[in-house]
Amino acid sequence: MNIINGKFKMFVAIFILILGIINGCAVEEVQYDFPLSSEDIEEVLLSEDLKWKITESDSFGEGHKVYRLEKDNDKIISFIGSYGNKNMKSLQLSFFPKNPMVSKSISEPITEDKWADMIKLAGRLYGNSRLYKNTHEELIRYTSKRSSNEYGDTSFTKRIDDIHLRIVLRASKETNNKYDLAAIFLMNDVAYESTLADSANYRKRRWLREETEVLENHKIFEILQMNDEGSNKEKGLIIQGHLEKIKKAKKEEMPKSNILNLLTPLYEEDYLSAILVDESGSLEIIMPSNSLNKEELSQVRNHYITYIPDENIFVIHFSVLSEQLRELEKMNRI
């Protein structure tokens, strides 16, 4: 019995020792004030051993700050923009391709071997450096399956707790069938929902500018009746409802026509399919993958939809909470 007790005590002592080592090695995450100051950015750059220098700063409104960063060879490497106001928090890192027509541009593209460092940098600045490892692994898996030659530029989205992550990739002009990093966006819930409202508002203005008929405040039953009457014109729809049965889109559910006016075909792995429901009925839709979870997509939202009559396909561009739209309208009236 004494031998067993002795072994148990030794096990507990070793466990406590290991726990102490782990806790002692853990580094407390630094939470910088937003918008970021130049001193905080320089501190993070130094700790990440990035020899970049801030050469210019600007602001486009209260709570916003943007910095231009250059490398030692005086080539622009990035713009870092941050916003912190009214419970909103967002960060943007933008990178620019080499351009022979511009005297100052980055000296080389941000290729796959540099993605992990850039994601880690974005996480450090935002206040969550731990997000980079899993994000980088998932990003590599995603791009390994997606042909840049066939499908062109893309965006990778991910949700990490209350952080909405979007990584924009451009098809490489220098490396066959590869991608270069164009931008990284990190936003909290409030900033993300506000951005959705802005994007939806822009989509509506675009429809009107292109003289696309826009149907607003229509019920699904009315839309289905319109289809039965043989309407053959593409339309913009704004329908209030919620989504059910959300899943990855199948190839046969994708439109054959190019609804986004892109030079490349749509890729089914970038899309979801679902059922849009209101009190009058339901219809099948597809939509780009995004960082909203199923619970949020199940909320009643205003869905901005392109209807393609030739194929009888409904494509949601943005799904926005009504209160965000009301807040945007109020701001536009000020």
JSON list of N, CA, C and O in Angstrom, two decimals, residues 120-161:
[
{"chain": "A", "resi": 120, "resn": "LYS", "atom": "N", "xyz": [-0.22, 35.22, -38.74]},
{"chain": "A", "resi": 120, "resn": "LYS", "atom": "CA", "xyz": [0.21, 35.40, -37.36]},
{"chain": "A", "resi": 120, "resn": "LYS", "atom": "C", "xyz": [0.34, 36.89, -37.03]},
{"chain": "A", "resi": 120, "resn": "LYS", "atom": "O", "xyz": [-0.05, 37.34, -35.95]},
{"chain": "A", "resi": 121, "resn": "LEU", "atom": "N", "xyz": [0.88, 37.67, -37.97]},
{"chain": "A", "resi": 121, "resn": "LEU", "atom": "CA", "xyz": [1.00, 39.12, -37.77]},
{"chain": "A", "resi": 121, "resn": "LEU", "atom": "C", "xyz": [-0.37, 39.75, -37.56]},
{"chain": "A", "resi": 121, "resn": "LEU", "atom": "O", "xyz": [-0.56, 40.55, -36.63]},
{"chain": "A", "resi": 122, "resn": "ALA", "atom": "N", "xyz": [-1.34, 39.39, -38.40]},
{"chain": "A", "resi": 122, "resn": "ALA", "atom": "CA", "xyz": [-2.69, 39.92, -38.27]},
{"chain": "A", "resi": 122, "resn": "ALA", "atom": "C", "xyz": [-3.29, 39.55, -36.91]},
{"chain": "A", "resi": 122, "resn": "ALA", "atom": "O", "xyz": [-3.91, 40.39, -36.24]},
{"chain": "A", "resi": 123, "resn": "GLY", "atom": "N", "xyz": [-3.07, 38.30, -36.51]},
{"chain": "A", "resi": 123, "resn": "GLY", "atom": "CA", "xyz": [-3.59, 37.87, -35.21]},
{"chain": "A", "resi": 123, "resn": "GLY", "atom": "C", "xyz": [-2.96, 38.62, -34.05]},
{"chain": "A", "resi": 123, "resn": "GLY", "atom": "O", "xyz": [-3.64, 39.00, -33.10]},
{"chain": "A", "resi": 124, "resn": "ARG", "atom": "N", "xyz": [-1.66, 38.83, -34.11]},
{"chain": "A", "resi": 124, "resn": "ARG", "atom": "CA", "xyz": [-0.97, 39.58, -33.05]},
{"chain": "A", "resi": 124, "resn": "ARG", "atom": "C", "xyz": [-1.52, 41.00, -32.94]},
{"chain": "A", "resi": 124, "resn": "ARG", "atom": "O", "xyz": [-1.76, 41.52, -31.85]},
{"chain": "A", "resi": 125, "resn": "LEU", "atom": "N", "xyz": [-1.70, 41.66, -34.08]},
{"chain": "A", "resi": 125, "resn": "LEU", "atom": "CA", "xyz": [-2.20, 43.03, -34.08]},
{"chain": "A", "resi": 125, "resn": "LEU", "atom": "C", "xyz": [-3.63, 43.10, -33.55]},
{"chain": "A", "resi": 125, "resn": "LEU", "atom": "O", "xyz": [-4.00, 44.01, -32.82]},
{"chain": "A", "resi": 126, "resn": "TYR", "atom": "N", "xyz": [-4.43, 42.09, -33.92]},
{"chain": "A", "resi": 126, "resn": "TYR", "atom": "CA", "xyz": [-5.84, 42.08, -33.49]},
{"chain": "A", "resi": 126, "resn": "TYR", "atom": "C", "xyz": [-5.99, 41.70, -32.02]},
{"chain": "A", "resi": 126, "resn": "TYR", "atom": "O", "xyz": [-6.90, 42.13, -31.35]},
{"chain": "A", "resi": 127, "resn": "GLY", "atom": "N", "xyz": [-5.06, 40.86, -31.55]},
{"chain": "A", "resi": 127, "resn": "GLY", "atom": "CA", "xyz": [-5.12, 40.42, -30.16]},
{"chain": "A", "resi": 127, "resn": "GLY", "atom": "C", "xyz": [-5.44, 38.95, -30.00]},
{"chain": "A", "resi": 127, "resn": "GLY", "atom": "O", "xyz": [-5.91, 38.52, -28.95]},
{"chain": "A", "resi": 128, "resn": "ASN", "atom": "N", "xyz": [-5.18, 38.15, -31.05]},
{"chain": "A", "resi": 128, "resn": "ASN", "atom": "CA", "xyz": [-5.41, 36.71, -30.97]},
{"chain": "A", "resi": 128, "resn": "ASN", "atom": "C", "xyz": [-4.40, 36.01, -31.86]},
{"chain": "A", "resi": 128, "resn": "ASN", "atom": "O", "xyz": [-4.71, 35.61, -32.99]},
{"chain": "A", "resi": 129, "resn": "SER", "atom": "N", "xyz": [-3.19, 35.85, -31.39]},
{"chain": "A", "resi": 129, "resn": "SER", "atom": "CA", "xyz": [-2.13, 35.25, -32.20]},
{"chain": "A", "resi": 129, "resn": "SER", "atom": "C", "xyz": [-2.31, 33.74, -32.36]},
{"chain": "A", "resi": 129, "resn": "SER", "atom": "O", "xyz": [-1.71, 33.13, -33.24]},
{"chain": "A", "resi": 130, "resn": "ARG", "atom": "N", "xyz": [-3.16, 33.13, -31.53]},
{"chain": "A", "resi": 130, "resn": "ARG", "atom": "CA", "xyz": [-3.33, 31.67, -31.58]},
{"chain": "A", "resi": 130, "resn": "ARG", "atom": "C", "xyz": [-4.15, 31.22, -32.79]},
{"chain": "A", "resi": 130, "resn": "ARG", "atom": "O", "xyz": [-4.16, 30.04, -33.11]},
{"chain": "A", "resi": 131, "resn": "LEU", "atom": "N", "xyz": [-4.84, 32.16, -33.46]},
{"chain": "A", "resi": 131, "resn": "LEU", "atom": "CA", "xyz": [-5.70, 31.76, -34.56]},
{"chain": "A", "resi": 131, "resn": "LEU", "atom": "C", "xyz": [-4.92, 31.29, -35.78]},
{"chain": "A", "resi": 131, "resn": "LEU", "atom": "O", "xyz": [-5.45, 30.62, -36.66]},
{"chain": "A", "resi": 132, "resn": "TYR", "atom": "N", "xyz": [-3.62, 31.62, -35.86]},
{"chain": "A", "resi": 132, "resn": "TYR", "atom": "CA", "xyz": [-2.91, 31.46, -37.13]},
{"chain": "A", "resi": 132, "resn": "TYR", "atom": "C", "xyz": [-2.65, 30.01, -37.52]},
{"chain": "A", "resi": 132, "resn": "TYR", "atom": "O", "xyz": [-2.72, 29.66, -38.70]},
{"chain": "A", "resi": 133, "resn": "LYS", "atom": "N", "xyz": [-2.38, 29.12, -36.55]},
{"chain": "A", "resi": 133, "resn": "LYS", "atom": "CA", "xyz": [-1.95, 27.77, -36.91]},
{"chain": "A", "resi": 133, "resn": "LYS", "atom": "C", "xyz": [-3.05, 27.00, -37.63]},
{"chain": "A", "resi": 133, "resn": "LYS", "atom": "O", "xyz": [-2.86, 26.53, -38.76]},
{"chain": "A", "resi": 134, "resn": "ASN", "atom": "N", "xyz": [-4.22, 26.85, -36.99]},
{"chain": "A", "resi": 134, "resn": "ASN", "atom": "CA", "xyz": [-5.31, 26.11, -37.63]},
{"chain": "A", "resi": 134, "resn": "ASN", "atom": "C", "xyz": [-5.78, 26.80, -38.90]},
{"chain": "A", "resi": 134, "resn": "ASN", "atom": "O", "xyz": [-6.12, 26.15, -39.88]},
{"chain": "A", "resi": 135, "resn": "THR", "atom": "N", "xyz": [-5.81, 28.14, -38.87]},
{"chain": "A", "resi": 135, "resn": "THR", "atom": "CA", "xyz": [-6.24, 28.89, -40.05]},
{"chain": "A", "resi": 135, "resn": "THR", "atom": "C", "xyz": [-5.31, 28.62, -41.22]},
{"chain": "A", "resi": 135, "resn": "THR", "atom": "O", "xyz": [-5.77, 28.37, -42.34]},
{"chain": "A", "resi": 136, "resn": "HIS", "atom": "N", "xyz": [-4.03, 28.64, -40.97]},
{"chain": "A", "resi": 136, "resn": "HIS", "atom": "CA", "xyz": [-3.06, 28.41, -42.04]},
{"chain": "A", "resi": 136, "resn": "HIS", "atom": "C", "xyz": [-3.21, 27.01, -42.62]},
{"chain": "A", "resi": 136, "resn": "HIS", "atom": "O", "xyz": [-3.20, 26.82, -43.84]},
{"chain": "A", "resi": 137, "resn": "GLU", "atom": "N", "xyz": [-3.38, 26.02, -41.76]},
{"chain": "A", "resi": 137, "resn": "GLU", "atom": "CA", "xyz": [-3.52, 24.64, -42.22]},
{"chain": "A", "resi": 137, "resn": "GLU", "atom": "C", "xyz": [-4.78, 24.48, -43.08]},
{"chain": "A", "resi": 137, "resn": "GLU", "atom": "O", "xyz": [-4.75, 23.82, -44.13]},
{"chain": "A", "resi": 138, "resn": "GLU", "atom": "N", "xyz": [-5.89, 25.09, -42.64]},
{"chain": "A", "resi": 138, "resn": "GLU", "atom": "CA", "xyz": [-7.13, 25.00, -43.40]},
{"chain": "A", "resi": 138, "resn": "GLU", "atom": "C", "xyz": [-7.02, 25.74, -44.74]},
{"chain": "A", "resi": 138, "resn": "GLU", "atom": "O", "xyz": [-7.55, 25.29, -45.75]},
{"chain": "A", "resi": 139, "resn": "LEU", "atom": "N", "xyz": [-6.33, 26.86, -44.73]},
{"chain": "A", "resi": 139, "resn": "LEU", "atom": "CA", "xyz": [-6.14, 27.64, -45.96]},
{"chain": "A", "resi": 139, "resn": "LEU", "atom": "C", "xyz": [-5.34, 26.85, -46.99]},
{"chain": "A", "resi": 139, "resn": "LEU", "atom": "O", "xyz": [-5.68, 26.84, -48.18]},
{"chain": "A", "resi": 140, "resn": "ILE", "atom": "N", "xyz": [-4.30, 26.18, -46.55]},
{"chain": "A", "resi": 140, "resn": "ILE", "atom": "CA", "xyz": [-3.48, 25.37, -47.46]},
{"chain": "A", "resi": 140, "resn": "ILE", "atom": "C", "xyz": [-4.30, 24.22, -48.04]},
{"chain": "A", "resi": 140, "resn": "ILE", "atom": "O", "xyz": [-4.23, 23.92, -49.24]},
{"chain": "A", "resi": 141, "resn": "ARG", "atom": "N", "xyz": [-5.13, 23.58, -47.20]},
{"chain": "A", "resi": 141, "resn": "ARG", "atom": "CA", "xyz": [-5.98, 22.50, -47.70]},
{"chain": "A", "resi": 141, "resn": "ARG", "atom": "C", "xyz": [-6.97, 23.02, -48.74]},
{"chain": "A", "resi": 141, "resn": "ARG", "atom": "O", "xyz": [-7.23, 22.38, -49.76]},
{"chain": "A", "resi": 142, "resn": "TYR", "atom": "N", "xyz": [-7.53, 24.20, -48.47]},
{"chain": "A", "resi": 142, "resn": "TYR", "atom": "CA", "xyz": [-8.51, 24.80, -49.38]},
{"chain": "A", "resi": 142, "resn": "TYR", "atom": "C", "xyz": [-7.88, 25.12, -50.74]},
{"chain": "A", "resi": 142, "resn": "TYR", "atom": "O", "xyz": [-8.42, 24.76, -51.79]},
{"chain": "A", "resi": 143, "resn": "THR", "atom": "N", "xyz": [-6.73, 25.77, -50.74]},
{"chain": "A", "resi": 143, "resn": "THR", "atom": "CA", "xyz": [-6.11, 26.18, -52.01]},
{"chain": "A", "resi": 143, "resn": "THR", "atom": "C", "xyz": [-5.52, 24.99, -52.76]},
{"chain": "A", "resi": 143, "resn": "THR", "atom": "O", "xyz": [-5.37, 25.06, -53.99]},
{"chain": "A", "resi": 144, "resn": "SER", "atom": "N", "xyz": [-5.18, 23.91, -52.05]},
{"chain": "A", "resi": 144, "resn": "SER", "atom": "CA", "xyz": [-4.62, 22.75, -52.74]},
{"chain": "A", "resi": 144, "resn": "SER", "atom": "C", "xyz": [-5.65, 22.07, -53.63]},
{"chain": "A", "resi": 144, "resn": "SER", "atom": "O", "xyz": [-5.30, 21.38, -54.59]},
{"chain": "A", "resi": 145, "resn": "LYS", "atom": "N", "xyz": [-6.94, 22.27, -53.33]},
{"chain": "A", "resi": 145, "resn": "LYS", "atom": "CA", "xyz": [-8.01, 21.65, -54.12]},
{"chain": "A", "resi": 145, "resn": "LYS", "atom": "C", "xyz": [-8.56, 22.59, -55.19]},
{"chain": "A", "resi": 145, "resn": "LYS", "atom": "O", "xyz": [-9.22, 22.16, -56.13]},
{"chain": "A", "resi": 146, "resn": "ARG", "atom": "N", "xyz": [-8.31, 23.88, -55.04]},
{"chain": "A", "resi": 146, "resn": "ARG", "atom": "CA", "xyz": [-8.94, 24.88, -55.92]},
{"chain": "A", "resi": 146, "resn": "ARG", "atom": "C", "xyz": [-7.95, 25.35, -56.98]},
{"chain": "A", "resi": 146, "resn": "ARG", "atom": "O", "xyz": [-6.89, 25.88, -56.65]},
{"chain": "A", "resi": 147, "resn": "SER", "atom": "N", "xyz": [-8.31, 25.19, -58.24]},
{"chain": "A", "resi": 147, "resn": "SER", "atom": "CA", "xyz": [-7.42, 25.57, -59.34]},
{"chain": "A", "resi": 147, "resn": "SER", "atom": "C", "xyz": [-7.52, 27.07, -59.60]},
{"chain": "A", "resi": 147, "resn": "SER", "atom": "O", "xyz": [-8.58, 27.57, -59.98]},
{"chain": "A", "resi": 148, "resn": "SER", "atom": "N", "xyz": [-6.43, 27.79, -59.40]},
{"chain": "A", "resi": 148, "resn": "SER", "atom": "CA", "xyz": [-6.44, 29.23, -59.69]},
{"chain": "A", "resi": 148, "resn": "SER", "atom": "C", "xyz": [-6.50, 29.48, -61.20]},
{"chain": "A", "resi": 148, "resn": "SER", "atom": "O", "xyz": [-7.05, 30.50, -61.64]},
{"chain": "A", "resi": 149, "resn": "ASN", "atom": "N", "xyz": [-5.93, 28.56, -61.98]},
{"chain": "A", "resi": 149, "resn": "ASN", "atom": "CA", "xyz": [-6.00, 28.70, -63.44]},
{"chain": "A", "resi": 149, "resn": "ASN", "atom": "C", "xyz": [-7.45, 28.66, -63.93]},
{"chain": "A", "resi": 149, "resn": "ASN", "atom": "O", "xyz": [-7.85, 29.42, -64.81]},
{"chain": "A", "resi": 150, "resn": "GLU", "atom": "N", "xyz": [-8.23, 27.76, -63.33]},
{"chain": "A", "resi": 150, "resn": "GLU", "atom": "CA", "xyz": [-9.61, 27.57, -63.79]},
{"chain": "A", "resi": 150, "resn": "GLU", "atom": "C", "xyz": [-10.59, 28.53, -63.14]},
{"chain": "A", "resi": 150, "resn": "GLU", "atom": "O", "xyz": [-11.47, 29.08, -63.81]},
{"chain": "A", "resi": 151, "resn": "TYR", "atom": "N", "xyz": [-10.44, 28.76, -61.81]},
{"chain": "A", "resi": 151, "resn": "TYR", "atom": "CA", "xyz": [-11.46, 29.50, -61.07]},
{"chain": "A", "resi": 151, "resn": "TYR", "atom": "C", "xyz": [-11.04, 30.90, -60.64]},
{"chain": "A", "resi": 151, "resn": "TYR", "atom": "O", "xyz": [-11.84, 31.66, -60.12]},
{"chain": "A", "resi": 152, "resn": "GLY", "atom": "N", "xyz": [-9.77, 31.27, -60.82]},
{"chain": "A", "resi": 152, "resn": "GLY", "atom": "CA", "xyz": [-9.35, 32.64, -60.55]},
{"chain": "A", "resi": 152, "resn": "GLY", "atom": "C", "xyz": [-9.28, 33.00, -59.08]},
{"chain": "A", "resi": 152, "resn": "GLY", "atom": "O", "xyz": [-9.09, 32.14, -58.21]},
{"chain": "A", "resi": 153, "resn": "ASP", "atom": "N", "xyz": [-9.44, 34.29, -58.78]},
{"chain": "A", "resi": 153, "resn": "ASP", "atom": "CA", "xyz": [-9.30, 34.82, -57.43]},
{"chain": "A", "resi": 153, "resn": "ASP", "atom": "C", "xyz": [-10.36, 34.23, -56.50]},
{"chain": "A", "resi": 153, "resn": "ASP", "atom": "O", "xyz": [-11.41, 33.75, -56.94]},
{"chain": "A", "resi": 154, "resn": "THR", "atom": "N", "xyz": [-10.10, 34.32, -55.19]},
{"chain": "A", "resi": 154, "resn": "THR", "atom": "CA", "xyz": [-11.04, 33.75, -54.24]},
{"chain": "A", "resi": 154, "resn": "THR", "atom": "C", "xyz": [-10.90, 34.40, -52.86]},
{"chain": "A", "resi": 154, "resn": "THR", "atom": "O", "xyz": [-9.96, 35.16, -52.60]},
{"chain": "A", "resi": 155, "resn": "SER", "atom": "N", "xyz": [-11.86, 34.07, -51.98]},
{"chain": "A", "resi": 155, "resn": "SER", "atom": "CA", "xyz": [-11.80, 34.48, -50.58]},
{"chain": "A", "resi": 155, "resn": "SER", "atom": "C", "xyz": [-12.01, 33.25, -49.70]},
{"chain": "A", "resi": 155, "resn": "SER", "atom": "O", "xyz": [-12.87, 32.41, -50.00]},
{"chain": "A", "resi": 156, "resn": "PHE", "atom": "N", "xyz": [-11.23, 33.16, -48.64]},
{"chain": "A", "resi": 156, "resn": "PHE", "atom": "CA", "xyz": [-11.36, 32.08, -47.65]},
{"chain": "A", "resi": 156, "resn": "PHE", "atom": "C", "xyz": [-11.93, 32.69, -46.38]},
{"chain": "A", "resi": 156, "resn": "PHE", "atom": "O", "xyz": [-11.42, 33.71, -45.89]},
{"chain": "A", "resi": 157, "resn": "THR", "atom": "N", "xyz": [-13.01, 32.12, -45.86]},
{"chain": "A", "resi": 157, "resn": "THR", "atom": "CA", "xyz": [-13.65, 32.68, -44.65]},
{"chain": "A", "resi": 157, "resn": "THR", "atom": "C", "xyz": [-13.64, 31.66, -43.52]},
{"chain": "A", "resi": 157, "resn": "THR", "atom": "O", "xyz": [-13.67, 30.45, -43.76]},
{"chain": "A", "resi": 158, "resn": "LYS", "atom": "N", "xyz": [-13.61, 32.17, -42.31]},
{"chain": "A", "resi": 158, "resn": "LYS", "atom": "CA", "xyz": [-13.55, 31.30, -41.13]},
{"chain": "A", "resi": 158, "resn": "LYS", "atom": "C", "xyz": [-14.06, 32.08, -39.92]},
{"chain": "A", "resi": 158, "resn": "LYS", "atom": "O", "xyz": [-13.89, 33.30, -39.84]},
{"chain": "A", "resi": 159, "resn": "ARG", "atom": "N", "xyz": [-14.67, 31.36, -38.99]},
{"chain": "A", "resi": 159, "resn": "ARG", "atom": "CA", "xyz": [-15.15, 31.97, -37.75]},
{"chain": "A", "resi": 159, "resn": "ARG", "atom": "C", "xyz": [-14.35, 31.42, -36.58]},
{"chain": "A", "resi": 159, "resn": "ARG", "atom": "O", "xyz": [-14.21, 30.21, -36.43]},
{"chain": "A", "resi": 160, "resn": "ILE", "atom": "N", "xyz": [-13.79, 32.31, -35.77]},
{"chain": "A", "resi": 160, "resn": "ILE", "atom": "CA", "xyz": [-13.05, 31.91, -34.57]},
{"chain": "A", "resi": 160, "resn": "ILE", "atom": "C", "xyz": [-13.65, 32.68, -33.41]},
{"chain": "A", "resi": 160, "resn": "ILE", "atom": "O", "xyz": [-13.39, 33.86, -33.22]},
{"chain": "A", "resi": 161, "resn": "ASP", "atom": "N", "xyz": [-14.51, 32.00, -32.63]},
{"chain": "A", "resi": 161, "resn": "ASP", "atom": "CA", "xyz": [-15.26, 32.65, -31.54]},
{"chain": "A", "resi": 161, "resn": "ASP", "atom": "C", "xyz": [-16.05, 33.83, -32.12]},
{"chain": "A", "resi": 161, "resn": "ASP", "atom": "O", "xyz": [-16.87, 33.62, -32.99]}
]
